[in-house]
PDB file of C-alpha atoms in Angstrom:
ATOM      1  CA  UNK A  52      22.348  42.561 -41.176  1.00  0.00           C
ATOM      2  CA  UNK A  53      22.757  42.271 -37.399  1.00  0.00           C
ATOM      3  CA  UNK A  54      26.141  42.773 -35.785  1.00  0.00           C
ATOM      4  CA  UNK A  55      27.823  39.513 -34.685  1.00  0.00           C
ATOM      5  CA  UNK A  56      27.405  40.409 -31.006  1.00  0.00           C
ATOM      6  CA  UNK A  57      23.619  40.743 -31.370  1.00  0.00           C
ATOM      7  CA  UNK A  58      23.383  37.446 -33.277  1.00  0.00           C
ATOM      8  CA  UNK A  59      25.224  35.659 -30.483  1.00  0.00           C
ATOM      9  CA  UNK A  60      23.015  37.333 -27.855  1.00  0.00           C
ATOM     10  CA  UNK A  61      19.835  36.253 -29.658  1.00  0.00           C
ATOM     11  CA  UNK A  62      21.083  32.697 -29.899  1.00  0.00           C
ATOM     12  CA  UNK A  63      21.783  32.701 -26.191  1.00  0.00           C
ATOM     13  CA  UNK A  64      18.287  34.010 -25.506  1.00  0.00           C
ATOM     14  CA  UNK A  65      16.760  31.270 -27.652  1.00  0.00           C
ATOM     15  CA  UNK A  66      18.782  28.624 -25.812  1.00  0.00           C
ATOM     16  CA  UNK A  67      17.643  30.038 -22.465  1.00  0.00           C
ATOM     17  CA  UNK A  68      14.014  30.055 -23.614  1.00  0.00           C
ATOM     18  CA  UNK A  69      14.358  26.468 -24.843  1.00  0.00           C
ATOM     19  CA  UNK A  70      15.866  25.435 -21.504  1.00  0.00           C
ATOM     20  CA  UNK A  71      13.017  27.098 -19.587  1.00  0.00           C
ATOM     21  CA  UNK A  72      10.431  25.400 -21.790  1.00  0.00           C
ATOM     22  CA  UNK A  73      12.098  22.002 -21.337  1.00  0.00           C
ATOM     23  CA  UNK A  74      12.197  22.545 -17.585  1.00  0.00           C
ATOM     24  CA  UNK A  75       8.506  23.509 -17.584  1.00  0.00           C
ATOM     25  CA  UNK A  76       7.597  20.337 -19.500  1.00  0.00           C
ATOM     26  CA  UNK A  77       9.642  18.206 -17.092  1.00  0.00           C
ATOM     27  CA  UNK A  78       7.839  19.771 -14.136  1.00  0.00           C
ATOM     28  CA  UNK A  79       4.445  19.098 -15.716  1.00  0.00           C
ATOM     29  CA  UNK A  80       5.350  15.465 -16.371  1.00  0.00           C
ATOM     30  CA  UNK A  81       6.609  15.056 -12.825  1.00  0.00           C
ATOM     31  CA  UNK A  82       3.362  16.464 -11.463  1.00  0.00           C
ATOM     32  CA  UNK A  83       1.343  14.072 -13.618  1.00  0.00           C
ATOM     33  CA  UNK A  84       3.396  11.141 -12.306  1.00  0.00           C
ATOM     34  CA  UNK A  85       2.741  12.070  -8.690  1.00  0.00           C
ATOM     35  CA  UNK A  86       0.248   9.926  -6.852  1.00  0.00           C
ATOM     36  CA  UNK A  87      -3.042  11.805  -6.260  1.00  0.00           C
ATOM     37  CA  UNK A  88      -2.422  11.427  -2.524  1.00  0.00           C
ATOM     38  CA  UNK A  89       1.218  12.506  -2.717  1.00  0.00           C
ATOM     39  CA  UNK A  90       0.549  15.785  -0.909  1.00  0.00           C
ATOM     40  CA  UNK A  91      -0.796  13.734   1.973  1.00  0.00           C
ATOM     41  CA  UNK A  92       1.391  10.633   2.070  1.00  0.00           C
ATOM     42  CA  UNK A  93       4.630  11.783   0.442  1.00  0.00           C
ATOM     43  CA  UNK A  94       6.674  11.184  -2.671  1.00  0.00           C
ATOM     44  CA  UNK A  95       6.540   7.464  -3.453  1.00  0.00           C
ATOM     45  CA  UNK A  96       9.605   7.703  -5.676  1.00  0.00           C
ATOM     46  CA  UNK A  97      11.830   8.027  -2.590  1.00  0.00           C
ATOM     47  CA  UNK A  98      10.827   5.245  -0.174  1.00  0.00           C
ATOM     48  CA  UNK A  99      12.540   5.667   3.142  1.00  0.00           C
ATOM     49  CA  UNK A 100      11.588   6.015   6.778  1.00  0.00           C
ATOM     50  CA  UNK A 101      11.090   9.501   8.189  1.00  0.00           C
ATOM     51  CA  UNK A 102       8.508  10.671  10.719  1.00  0.00           C
ATOM     52  CA  UNK A 103       7.237  14.057   9.611  1.00  0.00           C
ATOM     53  CA  UNK A 104       4.259  16.070   8.408  1.00  0.00           C
ATOM     54  CA  UNK A 105       2.515  16.730   5.085  1.00  0.00           C
ATOM     55  CA  UNK A 106       4.840  17.069   2.074  1.00  0.00           C
ATOM     56  CA  UNK A 107       7.888  15.946   4.020  1.00  0.00           C
ATOM     57  CA  UNK A 108       6.515  12.405   4.391  1.00  0.00           C
ATOM     58  CA  UNK A 109       8.541   9.687   2.737  1.00  0.00           C
ATOM     59  CA  UNK A 110       6.662   6.393   2.584  1.00  0.00           C
ATOM     60  CA  UNK A 111       6.534   3.336   0.367  1.00  0.00           C
ATOM     61  CA  UNK A 112       2.747   2.910   0.449  1.00  0.00           C
ATOM     62  CA  UNK A 113       1.009  -0.050  -1.128  1.00  0.00           C
ATOM     63  CA  UNK A 114      -2.422   0.102   0.508  1.00  0.00           C
ATOM     64  CA  UNK A 115      -4.611   2.528   2.421  1.00  0.00           C
ATOM     65  CA  UNK A 116      -7.543   2.137   4.795  1.00  0.00           C
ATOM     66  CA  UNK A 117      -9.591   4.708   6.663  1.00  0.00           C
ATOM     67  CA  UNK A 118      -9.877   4.039  10.376  1.00  0.00           C
ATOM     68  CA  UNK A 119     -13.000   5.995  11.330  1.00  0.00           C
ATOM     69  CA  UNK A 120     -12.714   4.689  14.896  1.00  0.00           C
ATOM     70  CA  UNK A 121      -9.437   6.562  15.463  1.00  0.00           C
ATOM     71  CA  UNK A 122      -9.847   9.222  12.728  1.00  0.00           C
ATOM     72  CA  UNK A 123      -6.658   8.062  11.053  1.00  0.00           C
ATOM     73  CA  UNK A 124      -5.577   6.961   7.617  1.00  0.00           C
ATOM     74  CA  UNK A 125      -3.701   3.664   7.899  1.00  0.00           C
ATOM     75  CA  UNK A 126      -0.933   3.055   5.368  1.00  0.00           C
ATOM     76  CA  UNK A 127       0.488  -0.328   4.404  1.00  0.00           C
ATOM     77  CA  UNK A 128       4.082   0.850   4.039  1.00  0.00           C
ATOM     78  CA  UNK A 129       5.323  -2.156   2.074  1.00  0.00           C
ATOM     79  CA  UNK A 130       8.820  -0.890   1.289  1.00  0.00           C
ATOM     80  CA  UNK A 131       9.490  -0.185   4.958  1.00  0.00           C
ATOM     81  CA  UNK A 132       7.679  -3.243   6.450  1.00  0.00           C
ATOM     82  CA  UNK A 133       5.579  -1.003   8.653  1.00  0.00           C
ATOM     83  CA  UNK A 134       2.027   0.119   9.212  1.00  0.00           C
ATOM     84  CA  UNK A 135       1.929   3.910   9.391  1.00  0.00           C
ATOM     85  CA  UNK A 136      -0.938   6.156  10.461  1.00  0.00           C
ATOM     86  CA  UNK A 137      -1.766   9.701   9.440  1.00  0.00           C
ATOM     87  CA  UNK A 138      -3.850  11.660  11.939  1.00  0.00           C
ATOM     88  CA  UNK A 139      -6.544  13.309   9.852  1.00  0.00           C
ATOM     89  CA  UNK A 140      -6.979  16.114  12.385  1.00  0.00           C
ATOM     90  CA  UNK A 141      -3.322  17.175  12.565  1.00  0.00           C
ATOM     91  CA  UNK A 142      -1.732  15.570   9.447  1.00  0.00           C
ATOM     92  CA  UNK A 143       0.936  14.090  11.723  1.00  0.00           C
ATOM     93  CA  UNK A 144       2.456  10.785  10.590  1.00  0.00           C
ATOM     94  CA  UNK A 145       3.644   8.057  12.937  1.00  0.00           C
ATOM     95  CA  UNK A 146       4.556   4.382  12.853  1.00  0.00           C
ATOM     96  CA  UNK A 147       1.923   2.139  14.401  1.00  0.00           C
ATOM     97  CA  UNK A 148       3.957  -1.061  14.130  1.00  0.00           C
ATOM     98  CA  UNK A 149       7.110  -2.444  12.562  1.00  0.00           C
ATOM     99  CA  UNK A 150      10.792  -1.567  12.768  1.00  0.00           C
ATOM    100  CA  UNK A 151      11.927  -2.142   9.185  1.00  0.00           C
ATOM    101  CA  UNK A 152      13.046  -5.730   9.683  1.00  0.00           C
ATOM    102  CA  UNK A 153      11.801  -8.298   7.182  1.00  0.00           C
ATOM    103  CA  UNK A 154      10.557 -11.189   9.315  1.00  0.00           C
ATOM    104  CA  UNK A 155       6.951 -11.068  10.525  1.00  0.00           C
ATOM    105  CA  UNK A 156       6.423 -11.446  14.251  1.00  0.00           C
ATOM    106  CA  UNK A 157       3.875 -10.701  16.941  1.00  0.00           C
ATOM    107  CA  UNK A 158       4.530  -7.791  19.253  1.00  0.00           C
ATOM    108  CA  UNK A 159       3.618  -4.239  20.161  1.00  0.00           C
ATOM    109  CA  UNK A 160       4.734  -1.186  18.222  1.00  0.00           C
ATOM    110  CA  UNK A 161       8.217  -1.614  16.771  1.00  0.00           C
ATOM    111  CA  UNK A 162       8.285  -5.234  17.983  1.00  0.00           C
ATOM    112  CA  UNK A 163       5.274  -6.189  15.851  1.00  0.00           C
ATOM    113  CA  UNK A 164       6.242  -6.730  12.209  1.00  0.00           C
ATOM    114  CA  UNK A 165       4.290  -7.581   9.062  1.00  0.00           C
ATOM    115  CA  UNK A 166       6.827  -8.244   6.324  1.00  0.00           C
ATOM    116  CA  UNK A 167       6.164  -6.329   3.084  1.00  0.00           C
ATOM    117  CA  UNK A 168       2.796  -5.092   4.285  1.00  0.00           C
ATOM    118  CA  UNK A 169       0.637  -5.234   1.161  1.00  0.00           C
ATOM    119  CA  UNK A 170      -2.863  -4.258   2.198  1.00  0.00           C
ATOM    120  CA  UNK A 171      -5.114  -3.803   5.167  1.00  0.00           C
ATOM    121  CA  UNK A 172      -8.749  -3.364   6.103  1.00  0.00           C
ATOM    122  CA  UNK A 173     -10.256  -1.831   9.222  1.00  0.00           C
ATOM    123  CA  UNK A 174     -13.235  -2.902  11.293  1.00  0.00           C
ATOM    124  CA  UNK A 175     -15.075   0.372  11.970  1.00  0.00           C
ATOM    125  CA  UNK A 176     -16.675  -1.061  15.104  1.00  0.00           C
ATOM    126  CA  UNK A 177     -13.419  -1.224  17.084  1.00  0.00           C
ATOM    127  CA  UNK A 178     -10.664   0.184  14.859  1.00  0.00           C
ATOM    128  CA  UNK A 179      -8.908  -3.174  14.549  1.00  0.00           C
ATOM    129  CA  UNK A 180      -6.935  -3.493  11.334  1.00  0.00           C
ATOM    130  CA  UNK A 181      -6.277  -6.726   9.460  1.00  0.00           C
ATOM    131  CA  UNK A 182      -3.236  -6.864   7.202  1.00  0.00           C
ATOM    132  CA  UNK A 183      -1.538  -9.248   4.809  1.00  0.00           C
ATOM    133  CA  UNK A 184       2.069  -9.281   3.714  1.00  0.00           C
ATOM    134  CA  UNK A 185       4.910 -11.346   2.361  1.00  0.00           C
ATOM    135  CA  UNK A 186       4.796 -14.210   4.875  1.00  0.00           C
ATOM    136  CA  UNK A 187       1.437 -15.632   3.681  1.00  0.00           C
ATOM    137  CA  UNK A 188      -0.678 -14.928   6.729  1.00  0.00           C
ATOM    138  CA  UNK A 189      -3.273 -12.520   8.136  1.00  0.00           C
ATOM    139  CA  UNK A 190      -2.384 -10.321  11.094  1.00  0.00           C
ATOM    140  CA  UNK A 191      -4.574  -8.279  13.399  1.00  0.00           C
ATOM    141  CA  UNK A 192      -3.329  -4.748  14.146  1.00  0.00           C
ATOM    142  CA  UNK A 193      -4.966  -3.003  17.079  1.00  0.00           C
ATOM    143  CA  UNK A 194      -5.083   0.791  17.538  1.00  0.00           C
ATOM    144  CA  UNK A 195      -2.408   0.547  20.259  1.00  0.00           C
ATOM    145  CA  UNK A 196       0.005  -1.112  17.798  1.00  0.00           C
ATOM    146  CA  UNK A 197      -0.422  -4.691  19.000  1.00  0.00           C
ATOM    147  CA  UNK A 198       0.225  -7.118  16.126  1.00  0.00           C
ATOM    148  CA  UNK A 199      -1.036 -10.698  16.292  1.00  0.00           C
ATOM    149  CA  UNK A 200      -0.979 -13.341  13.568  1.00  0.00           C
ATOM    150  CA  UNK A 201      -4.516 -14.720  13.492  1.00  0.00           C
ATOM    151  CA  UNK A 202      -4.701 -16.875  10.372  1.00  0.00           C
ATOM    152  CA  UNK A 203      -2.327 -18.660   8.040  1.00  0.00           C
ATOM    153  CA  UNK A 204       0.754 -20.768   8.660  1.00  0.00           C
ATOM    154  CA  UNK A 205       3.773 -18.489   8.907  1.00  0.00           C
ATOM    155  CA  UNK A 206       5.905 -18.394   5.741  1.00  0.00           C
ATOM    156  CA  UNK A 207       4.149 -21.421   4.242  1.00  0.00           C
ATOM    157  CA  UNK A 208       2.563 -21.463   0.781  1.00  0.00           C
ATOM    158  CA  UNK A 209      -0.373 -23.698  -0.064  1.00  0.00           C
ATOM    159  CA  UNK A 210      -4.088 -24.070   0.419  1.00  0.00           C
ATOM    160  CA  UNK A 211      -5.977 -25.306   3.462  1.00  0.00           C
ATOM    161  CA  UNK A 212      -9.277 -24.265   5.036  1.00  0.00           C
ATOM    162  CA  UNK A 213      -8.569 -24.814   8.720  1.00  0.00           C
ATOM    163  CA  UNK A 214      -8.689 -22.884  11.968  1.00  0.00           C
ATOM    164  CA  UNK A 215      -6.447 -19.917  12.670  1.00  0.00           C
ATOM    165  CA  UNK A 216      -2.741 -20.466  12.178  1.00  0.00           C
ATOM    166  CA  UNK A 217      -3.302 -23.949  10.747  1.00  0.00           C
ATOM    167  CA  UNK A 218      -4.913 -22.477   7.625  1.00  0.00           C
ATOM    168  CA  UNK A 219      -2.670 -21.898   4.604  1.00  0.00           C
ATOM    169  CA  UNK A 220      -2.659 -19.042   2.079  1.00  0.00           C
ATOM    170  CA  UNK A 221      -0.634 -18.509  -1.079  1.00  0.00           C
ATOM    171  CA  UNK A 222       0.396 -14.880  -1.597  1.00  0.00           C
ATOM    172  CA  UNK A 223      -2.635 -13.105  -0.105  1.00  0.00           C
ATOM    173  CA  UNK A 224      -3.019  -9.729  -1.776  1.00  0.00           C
ATOM    174  CA  UNK A 225      -5.856  -7.717  -0.258  1.00  0.00           C
ATOM    175  CA  UNK A 226      -8.289  -7.480   2.639  1.00  0.00           C
ATOM    176  CA  UNK A 227     -11.857  -6.279   3.195  1.00  0.00           C
ATOM    177  CA  UNK A 228     -14.106  -6.319   6.256  1.00  0.00           C
ATOM    178  CA  UNK A 229     -17.369  -8.089   5.495  1.00  0.00           C
ATOM    179  CA  UNK A 230     -19.441  -6.537   8.269  1.00  0.00           C
ATOM    180  CA  UNK A 231     -20.731  -9.887   9.570  1.00  0.00           C
ATOM    181  CA  UNK A 232     -17.792 -10.738  11.781  1.00  0.00           C
ATOM    182  CA  UNK A 233     -15.624 -11.800   8.870  1.00  0.00           C
ATOM    183  CA  UNK A 234     -12.459 -10.660   7.140  1.00  0.00           C
ATOM    184  CA  UNK A 235     -12.245 -11.371   3.414  1.00  0.00           C
ATOM    185  CA  UNK A 236      -8.824 -12.101   1.952  1.00  0.00           C
ATOM    186  CA  UNK A 237      -7.969 -12.014  -1.760  1.00  0.00           C
ATOM    187  CA  UNK A 238      -5.832 -15.150  -1.819  1.00  0.00           C
ATOM    188  CA  UNK A 239      -3.838 -14.273  -4.921  1.00  0.00           C
ATOM    189  CA  UNK A 240      -2.186 -17.465  -6.141  1.00  0.00           C
ATOM    190  CA  UNK A 241      -5.000 -19.680  -4.880  1.00  0.00           C
ATOM    191  CA  UNK A 242      -7.439 -17.985  -7.286  1.00  0.00           C
ATOM    192  CA  UNK A 243     -10.071 -17.452  -4.601  1.00  0.00           C
ATOM    193  CA  UNK A 244     -11.436 -15.251  -1.825  1.00  0.00           C
ATOM    194  CA  UNK A 245     -11.050 -16.643   1.684  1.00  0.00           C
ATOM    195  CA  UNK A 246     -12.996 -15.665   4.802  1.00  0.00           C
ATOM    196  CA  UNK A 247     -11.577 -15.456   8.313  1.00  0.00           C
ATOM    197  CA  UNK A 248     -14.200 -15.597  11.066  1.00  0.00           C
ATOM    198  CA  UNK A 249     -13.098 -13.238  13.824  1.00  0.00           C
ATOM    199  CA  UNK A 250     -15.198 -15.042  16.433  1.00  0.00           C
ATOM    200  CA  UNK A 251     -14.193 -18.636  15.760  1.00  0.00           C
ATOM    201  CA  UNK A 252     -10.885 -18.268  13.907  1.00  0.00           C
ATOM    202  CA  UNK A 253     -12.091 -20.516  11.087  1.00  0.00           C
ATOM    203  CA  UNK A 254     -10.795 -19.887   7.569  1.00  0.00           C
ATOM    204  CA  UNK A 255     -13.117 -20.936   4.734  1.00  0.00           C
ATOM    205  CA  UNK A 256     -13.253 -20.353   0.992  1.00  0.00           C
ATOM    206  CA  UNK A 257     -15.846 -17.696   0.249  1.00  0.00           C
ATOM    207  CA  UNK A 258     -15.592 -17.411  -3.538  1.00  0.00           C
ATOM    208  CA  UNK A 259     -13.723 -19.447  -6.106  1.00  0.00           C
ATOM    209  CA  UNK A 260     -12.583 -23.039  -6.197  1.00  0.00           C
ATOM    210  CA  UNK A 261      -9.508 -23.002  -3.992  1.00  0.00           C
ATOM    211  CA  UNK A 262      -6.161 -23.451  -5.742  1.00  0.00           C
ATOM    212  CA  UNK A 263      -7.938 -24.111  -9.052  1.00  0.00           C
ATOM    213  CA  UNK A 264      -7.969 -21.547 -11.849  1.00  0.00           C
ATOM    214  CA  UNK A 265     -10.733 -21.396 -14.420  1.00  0.00           C
ATOM    215  CA  UNK A 266     -13.558 -19.283 -15.736  1.00  0.00           C
ATOM    216  CA  UNK A 267     -16.916 -20.685 -14.676  1.00  0.00           C
ATOM    217  CA  UNK A 268     -19.888 -19.468 -12.665  1.00  0.00           C
ATOM    218  CA  UNK A 269     -21.053 -22.798 -11.268  1.00  0.00           C
ATOM    219  CA  UNK A 270     -18.902 -23.582  -9.461  1.00  0.00           C
ATOM    220  CA  UNK A 271     -17.432 -20.079  -9.386  1.00  0.00           C
ATOM    221  CA  UNK A 272     -13.813 -20.057 -10.525  1.00  0.00           C
ATOM    222  CA  UNK A 273     -11.476 -17.167 -11.265  1.00  0.00           C
ATOM    223  CA  UNK A 274      -9.363 -17.365 -14.410  1.00  0.00           C
ATOM    224  CA  UNK A 275      -6.293 -15.779 -12.847  1.00  0.00           C
ATOM    225  CA  UNK A 276      -4.800 -14.494  -9.613  1.00  0.00           C
ATOM    226  CA  UNK A 277      -7.162 -12.635  -7.280  1.00  0.00           C
ATOM    227  CA  UNK A 278      -5.574  -9.289  -6.398  1.00  0.00           C
ATOM    228  CA  UNK A 279      -8.453  -7.358  -4.867  1.00  0.00           C
ATOM    229  CA  UNK A 280     -11.575  -7.726  -2.773  1.00  0.00           C
ATOM    230  CA  UNK A 281     -14.180  -5.168  -1.665  1.00  0.00           C
ATOM    231  CA  UNK A 282     -17.535  -5.134   0.096  1.00  0.00           C
ATOM    232  CA  UNK A 283     -20.498  -3.226  -1.320  1.00  0.00           C
ATOM    233  CA  UNK A 284     -21.990  -1.076   1.414  1.00  0.00           C
TER     234      UNK A 284
END
C-alpha cells in the first residue's frame, strides 16, 4: 500500500496529464477551425482593422480575388467595409478603399466605400475590380483605390434591366468577369445572373427569369437564391 503522500502526488500527476491532453485536443480543434488561408489573411474569429503582415493580419474576409495585373490578392473585408490587398511578393497588407463607415459612396482610397463588401472579381486585362455589397449595386474599384458605382440604384431593392445606375438589383451576392467585356453578378434574391456591359453600361439578365423562382430549363429558372457565379476558363 502506497503512503498517502505518494497517492496524492500520483493523483496530481494524473490531473496534470489530463489537463495537458485536454489542452492538446483544444489546440487541434482550433487548428481545424482555422480557415485554410488563415496564415495569409489572419484569424477570422477576431474581425478588426489592423494594417500588418502575415499572421498578425486581422480581417473579416468574405471574398477573395487574385489580381494578376498588380500581383495582389484582393480581399472583400465585409466586416470592416473595406477592400484590402495583400502584396503577394512581400505579404504586406494594406487598405485599397474604405474607412469603416457603413454608407457606400464614390471616392478614392478611404473616401471610397462599399458597404459590407461581399465579393469581387478582377479584370486581368487592367486590374480593375468589380465589387458588390450591402447597398444593392455594383462598384468598380481601380488599382489606385478609385471607387465608382457603375450599376444599380443605390440602396434600392427590386429588379430592372436598365442602363448603369438606373438598373436595380436585389441583394447581389457574387461577381465574375466574363472575358467578353462583361461582369456577371449573382443577383441573389432575384433568382438570376445579371450581366453588366463595361462598354455600354447596360445591365441585362444573363441566366434565369428575373425575380421569378422556379426549377425549369426552358426558360431557365433557379429554384432559390443565386449566391455564386463563375466563368469556366
